[in-house]
Tab-separated table of N, CA and C in Angstrom:
chain	number	residue	atom	x	y	z
J	1	MET	N	95.642	78.169	101.501
J	1	MET	CA	96.690	79.189	102.361
J	1	MET	C	96.152	79.221	103.388
J	2	ASP	N	96.321	79.853	104.555
J	2	ASP	CA	96.326	80.349	106.176
J	2	ASP	C	96.957	81.813	105.662
J	3	LEU	N	95.694	82.421	106.149
J	3	LEU	CA	97.025	84.045	106.277
J	3	LEU	C	97.354	84.163	108.126
J	4	PRO	N	98.450	85.398	108.257
J	4	PRO	CA	99.030	85.552	109.351
J	4	PRO	C	98.308	85.670	109.922
J	5	ILE	N	96.993	86.008	110.166
J	5	ILE	CA	96.238	87.401	110.517
J	5	ILE	C	94.881	87.004	110.723
J	6	ASP	N	93.913	86.815	111.518
J	6	ASP	CA	92.466	87.102	111.373
J	6	ASP	C	91.561	88.045	110.750
J	7	LYS	N	92.070	87.821	109.645
J	7	LYS	CA	91.242	89.287	109.647
J	7	LYS	C	90.898	89.082	107.823
J	8	PRO	N	89.139	88.978	107.245
J	8	PRO	CA	89.250	89.739	106.404
J	8	PRO	C	90.459	90.192	105.306
J	9	LEU	N	90.975	90.002	104.187
J	9	LEU	CA	91.469	90.563	102.884
J	9	LEU	C	89.812	91.847	102.483
J	10	VAL	N	90.433	92.827	101.643
J	10	VAL	CA	89.014	93.203	101.951
J	10	VAL	C	90.260	94.709	100.068
J	11	LEU	N	89.961	94.846	99.280
J	11	LEU	CA	89.443	95.767	98.267
J	11	LEU	C	88.672	97.109	98.589
J	12	VAL	N	88.962	98.586	99.217
J	12	VAL	CA	88.755	100.239	99.878
J	12	VAL	C	87.999	101.122	98.510
J	13	THR	N	87.288	101.421	97.944
J	13	THR	CA	87.017	102.531	97.209
J	13	THR	C	86.985	103.133	97.628
J	14	TRP	N	87.048	104.104	97.390
J	14	TRP	CA	87.246	106.021	98.179
J	14	TRP	C	87.910	106.751	97.307
J	15	LEU	N	87.009	108.228	98.059
J	15	LEU	CA	87.511	109.048	97.109
J	15	LEU	C	88.009	109.645	97.970
J	16	ASP	N	89.126	111.007	97.314
J	16	ASP	CA	90.091	111.848	97.387
J	16	ASP	C	89.987	112.561	97.368
J	17	ALA	N	90.767	114.015	98.519
J	17	ALA	CA	90.739	115.395	97.026
J	17	ALA	C	91.415	115.384	96.329
J	18	LYS	N	91.894	116.456	95.251
J	18	LYS	CA	92.214	116.180	94.147
J	18	LYS	C	92.498	117.347	94.425
J	19	ASP	N	94.360	117.784	93.966
J	19	ASP	CA	94.975	119.110	93.482
J	19	ASP	C	94.458	120.258	91.991
J	20	GLY	N	94.292	120.576	92.450
J	20	GLY	CA	94.326	121.921	91.188
J	20	GLY	C	95.850	121.947	90.302
J	21	GLN	N	96.147	121.706	89.226
J	21	GLN	CA	97.410	122.662	88.868
J	21	GLN	C	97.433	124.610	88.985
J	22	THR	N	98.842	124.133	89.590
J	22	THR	CA	99.010	125.995	90.016
J	22	THR	C	98.471	126.873	88.126
J	23	GLY	N	98.002	128.056	89.404
J	23	GLY	CA	98.363	129.263	88.282
J	23	GLY	C	97.155	129.935	88.030
J	24	TRP	N	96.638	130.590	87.360
J	24	TRP	CA	94.912	130.414	87.003
J	24	TRP	C	94.890	130.215	85.903
J	25	HIS	N	93.019	130.685	86.609
J	25	HIS	CA	92.417	129.143	86.066
J	25	HIS	C	90.210	129.812	85.836
J	26	SER	N	89.903	129.947	85.089
J	26	SER	CA	88.169	130.108	84.986
J	26	SER	C	87.730	129.653	86.167
J	27	LEU	N	86.565	130.525	86.550
J	27	LEU	CA	86.161	130.126	88.047
J	27	LEU	C	85.623	128.577	87.099
J	28	GLU	N	84.504	128.666	85.950
J	28	GLU	CA	84.211	128.347	85.351
J	28	GLU	C	84.917	126.432	85.715
J	29	ASP	N	86.429	126.469	85.418
J	29	ASP	CA	86.930	125.132	84.997
J	29	ASP	C	86.950	124.826	86.856
J	30	ILE	N	87.239	125.921	87.687
J	30	ILE	CA	87.576	124.688	88.299
J	30	ILE	C	86.606	124.098	88.919
J	31	GLU	N	85.589	124.961	88.664
J	31	GLU	CA	83.865	124.684	89.603
J	31	GLU	C	83.977	123.327	88.774
J	32	LYS	N	84.512	122.923	87.970
J	32	LYS	CA	84.650	121.489	86.929
J	32	LYS	C	85.507	120.239	88.176
J	33	GLU	N	86.249	120.206	89.217
J	33	GLU	CA	87.794	119.614	88.515
J	33	GLU	C	86.799	118.585	89.914
J	34	SER	N	87.294	117.564	89.353
J	34	SER	CA	86.912	116.865	89.766
J	34	SER	C	87.661	115.735	91.446
J	35	LEU	N	86.953	114.840	91.996
J	35	LEU	CA	87.754	113.857	93.131
J	35	LEU	C	88.645	112.890	92.727
J	36	ALA	N	88.955	112.532	93.348
J	36	ALA	CA	90.244	111.207	92.395
J	36	ALA	C	89.544	109.637	92.886
J	37	LEU	N	89.845	108.859	92.474
J	37	LEU	CA	88.996	107.954	92.532
J	37	LEU	C	90.578	106.634	93.508
J	38	CYS	N	89.571	106.687	94.855
J	38	CYS	CA	91.265	104.970	95.014
J	38	CYS	C	90.742	104.564	95.407
J	39	TYR	N	92.042	103.005	94.984
J	39	TYR	CA	92.124	101.688	95.142
J	39	TYR	C	92.307	101.701	96.321
J	40	SER	N	92.575	100.864	97.494
J	40	SER	CA	93.746	100.663	98.349
J	40	SER	C	92.591	98.777	98.670
J	41	VAL	N	93.832	97.737	98.779
J	41	VAL	CA	93.596	96.391	99.330
J	41	VAL	C	94.673	96.804	100.201
J	42	GLY	N	93.761	95.632	101.643
J	42	GLY	CA	94.664	95.092	102.745
J	42	GLY	C	93.919	94.748	103.446
J	43	TRP	N	94.753	94.009	104.999
J	43	TRP	CA	93.770	93.626	106.114
J	43	TRP	C	92.343	95.115	106.090
J	44	LEU	N	91.377	94.634	106.939
J	44	LEU	CA	90.701	94.975	108.048
J	44	LEU	C	90.726	95.232	109.053
J	45	LEU	N	90.965	96.696	109.329
J	45	LEU	CA	91.508	96.559	111.458
J	45	LEU	C	89.862	97.142	111.494
J	46	VAL	N	89.263	97.919	111.419
J	46	VAL	CA	88.040	98.592	111.650
J	46	VAL	C	87.366	98.818	110.928
J	47	ARG	N	86.567	99.256	111.162
J	47	ARG	CA	84.961	99.588	110.193
J	47	ARG	C	83.990	100.068	111.151
J	48	ASN	N	83.788	101.470	111.116
J	48	ASN	CA	83.189	102.057	112.693
J	48	ASN	C	82.414	102.721	111.973
J	49	ASN	N	81.227	104.424	112.114
J	49	ASN	CA	80.671	105.399	111.353
J	49	ASN	C	81.766	106.104	111.598
J	50	GLU	N	82.878	106.159	111.665
J	50	GLU	CA	83.845	106.669	111.469
J	50	GLU	C	84.746	106.354	110.619
J	51	LYS	N	85.109	105.166	110.438
J	51	LYS	CA	86.035	105.345	109.842
J	51	LYS	C	86.106	103.614	109.270
J	52	VAL	N	87.043	103.463	107.720
J	52	VAL	CA	87.514	102.340	107.566
J	52	VAL	C	89.593	102.238	108.221
J	53	VAL	N	89.133	101.547	107.808
J	53	VAL	CA	91.367	101.177	108.615
J	53	VAL	C	91.441	99.555	108.202
J	54	ILE	N	92.479	100.225	107.335
J	54	ILE	CA	93.200	98.591	107.251
J	54	ILE	C	94.811	98.881	106.397
J	55	MET	N	95.259	97.656	106.148
J	55	MET	CA	96.865	97.762	106.776
J	55	MET	C	97.349	97.217	105.746
J	56	SER	N	98.158	97.294	104.365
J	56	SER	CA	98.642	96.289	103.702
J	56	SER	C	99.084	95.469	103.769
J	57	ASP	N	100.699	95.439	105.100
J	57	ASP	CA	101.354	94.536	105.114
J	57	ASP	C	101.423	94.390	106.900
J	58	TYR	N	101.944	92.883	106.994
J	58	TYR	CA	101.793	92.344	107.645
J	58	TYR	C	103.208	92.168	108.286
J	59	ALA	N	104.190	91.407	109.327
J	59	ALA	CA	105.148	90.950	109.497
J	59	ALA	C	105.395	90.363	110.851
J	60	GLU	N	105.609	89.147	111.262
J	60	GLU	CA	106.380	88.738	112.846
J	60	GLU	C	107.760	88.199	112.707
J	61	CYS	N	108.496	88.867	114.586
J	61	CYS	CA	109.295	88.996	113.950
J	61	CYS	C	110.272	89.114	115.934
J	62	ASP	N	110.601	88.427	116.144
J	62	ASP	CA	111.324	88.012	117.186
J	62	ASP	C	110.269	88.117	118.632
J	63	GLY	N	108.881	87.552	117.589
J	63	GLY	CA	107.810	87.786	118.526
J	63	GLY	C	106.655	88.342	118.783
J	64	ASP	N	107.188	89.253	118.051
J	64	ASP	CA	106.492	91.059	117.426
J	64	ASP	C	105.726	90.931	116.738
J	65	LYS	N	104.475	90.714	116.740
J	65	LYS	CA	103.168	91.859	115.299
J	65	LYS	C	102.886	92.852	114.932
J	66	GLU	N	103.449	93.563	113.969
J	66	GLU	CA	103.774	94.532	113.531
J	66	GLU	C	102.663	95.195	111.834
J	67	GLY	N	102.193	95.678	112.115
J	67	GLY	CA	101.764	96.184	110.225
J	67	GLY	C	102.437	97.438	109.485
J	68	GLY	N	102.010	97.042	108.274
J	68	GLY	CA	102.719	98.186	107.625
J	68	GLY	C	102.315	99.221	106.888
J	69	ARG	N	102.715	100.936	106.118
J	69	ARG	CA	101.559	100.974	104.833
J	69	ARG	C	100.034	100.603	105.209
J	70	HIS	N	99.446	101.396	106.612
J	70	HIS	CA	98.044	101.343	106.231
J	70	HIS	C	97.100	102.713	106.463
J	71	ILE	N	96.478	102.793	106.215
J	71	ILE	CA	95.547	103.889	106.221
J	71	ILE	C	93.920	104.143	106.807
J	72	ALA	N	94.324	105.034	107.454
J	72	ALA	CA	92.301	105.581	107.798
J	72	ALA	C	91.944	106.536	107.092
J	73	ILE	N	90.860	105.830	106.664
J	73	ILE	CA	90.073	106.617	105.498
J	73	ILE	C	88.625	107.162	106.024
J	74	PRO	N	87.956	108.128	106.030
J	74	PRO	CA	86.882	108.794	106.831
J	74	PRO	C	85.859	107.795	106.208
J	75	ASN	N	84.859	107.656	106.342
J	75	ASN	CA	83.949	107.118	106.684
J	75	ASN	C	82.920	106.927	105.443
J	76	GLY	N	82.575	108.987	105.998
J	76	GLY	CA	82.102	109.943	104.491
J	76	GLY	C	82.937	109.866	102.925
J	77	TRP	N	83.581	109.173	102.986
J	77	TRP	CA	84.381	109.284	102.320
J	77	TRP	C	84.993	107.787	100.493
J	78	VAL	N	84.053	106.719	101.826
J	78	VAL	CA	84.273	104.955	101.395
J	78	VAL	C	82.888	104.576	99.896
J	79	LYS	N	83.173	104.460	98.702
J	79	LYS	CA	82.724	104.216	98.059
J	79	LYS	C	81.601	103.468	98.209
J	80	SER	N	82.727	101.606	98.134
J	80	SER	CA	82.253	100.725	99.110
J	80	SER	C	83.420	99.894	99.647
J	81	VAL	N	83.270	98.525	100.016
J	81	VAL	CA	84.238	97.683	100.796
J	81	VAL	C	84.168	96.395	100.160
J	82	THR	N	84.863	95.759	99.196
J	82	THR	CA	84.397	94.326	98.201
J	82	THR	C	85.479	93.702	99.173
J	83	PHE	N	85.417	92.455	99.868
J	83	PHE	CA	85.618	91.224	100.683
J	83	PHE	C	85.930	90.769	99.641
J	84	LEU	N	87.344	90.667	99.534
J	84	LEU	CA	88.619	89.459	98.595
J	84	LEU	C	88.447	88.011	99.249
J	85	LYS	N	88.034	86.710	98.413
J	85	LYS	CA	87.964	85.447	98.701
J	85	LYS	C	89.608	85.148	97.715
J	86	GLU	N	90.134	83.851	98.471
J	86	GLU	CA	90.820	83.093	98.344
J	86	GLU	C	90.020	82.780	96.893
J	87	GLU	N	91.328	82.525	96.001
J	87	GLU	CA	91.205	81.649	94.324
J	87	GLU	C	92.216	80.499	94.503
J	88	ARG	N	92.556	79.088	94.957
J	88	ARG	CA	93.493	78.654	94.001
J	88	ARG	C	93.614	78.733	92.775
J	89	LEU	N	94.847	78.210	92.806
J	89	LEU	CA	95.451	77.346	91.950
J	89	LEU	C	95.535	75.866	91.437
J	90	ASN	N	95.333	75.025	90.462
J	90	ASN	CA	95.140	74.376	90.170
J	90	ASN	C	96.724	74.096	89.598
J	91	GLU	N	97.372	72.505	88.952
J	91	GLU	CA	98.213	71.990	88.712
J	91	GLU	C	98.710	72.905	87.415
J	92	ARG	N	98.340	73.312	86.657
J	92	ARG	CA	98.586	74.031	85.740
J	92	ARG	C	98.746	75.578	85.330
J	93	GLY	N	99.082	76.309	87.243
J	93	GLY	CA	98.807	77.325	88.181
J	93	GLY	C	98.083	78.363	87.773
J	94	THR	N	96.669	77.756	86.642
J	94	THR	CA	95.322	78.667	86.675
J	94	THR	C	94.321	78.498	87.580
J	95	VAL	N	93.929	80.098	87.700
J	95	VAL	CA	92.574	79.525	88.781
J	95	VAL	C	91.791	78.599	88.119
């Protein structure tokens, strides 16, 4: 299958802020608060010292090329970028 754009498909594993529950909590419980571990898949548009930018949707209409559901993740939040490879299905529909 030919991809519509010449960009690699990737899985980005990254950390994000996580809001605590509303209300009063002990300082010990607040200090134990964890970060959210996130996974995002899309075409890799930018990867530099500042950020990783991926786009999950791509469309062509009336000669225009557009992307959607994009996210810019600060490089310091990124745990890993895994390049995805194409798997072809055989005649039985399995890999």
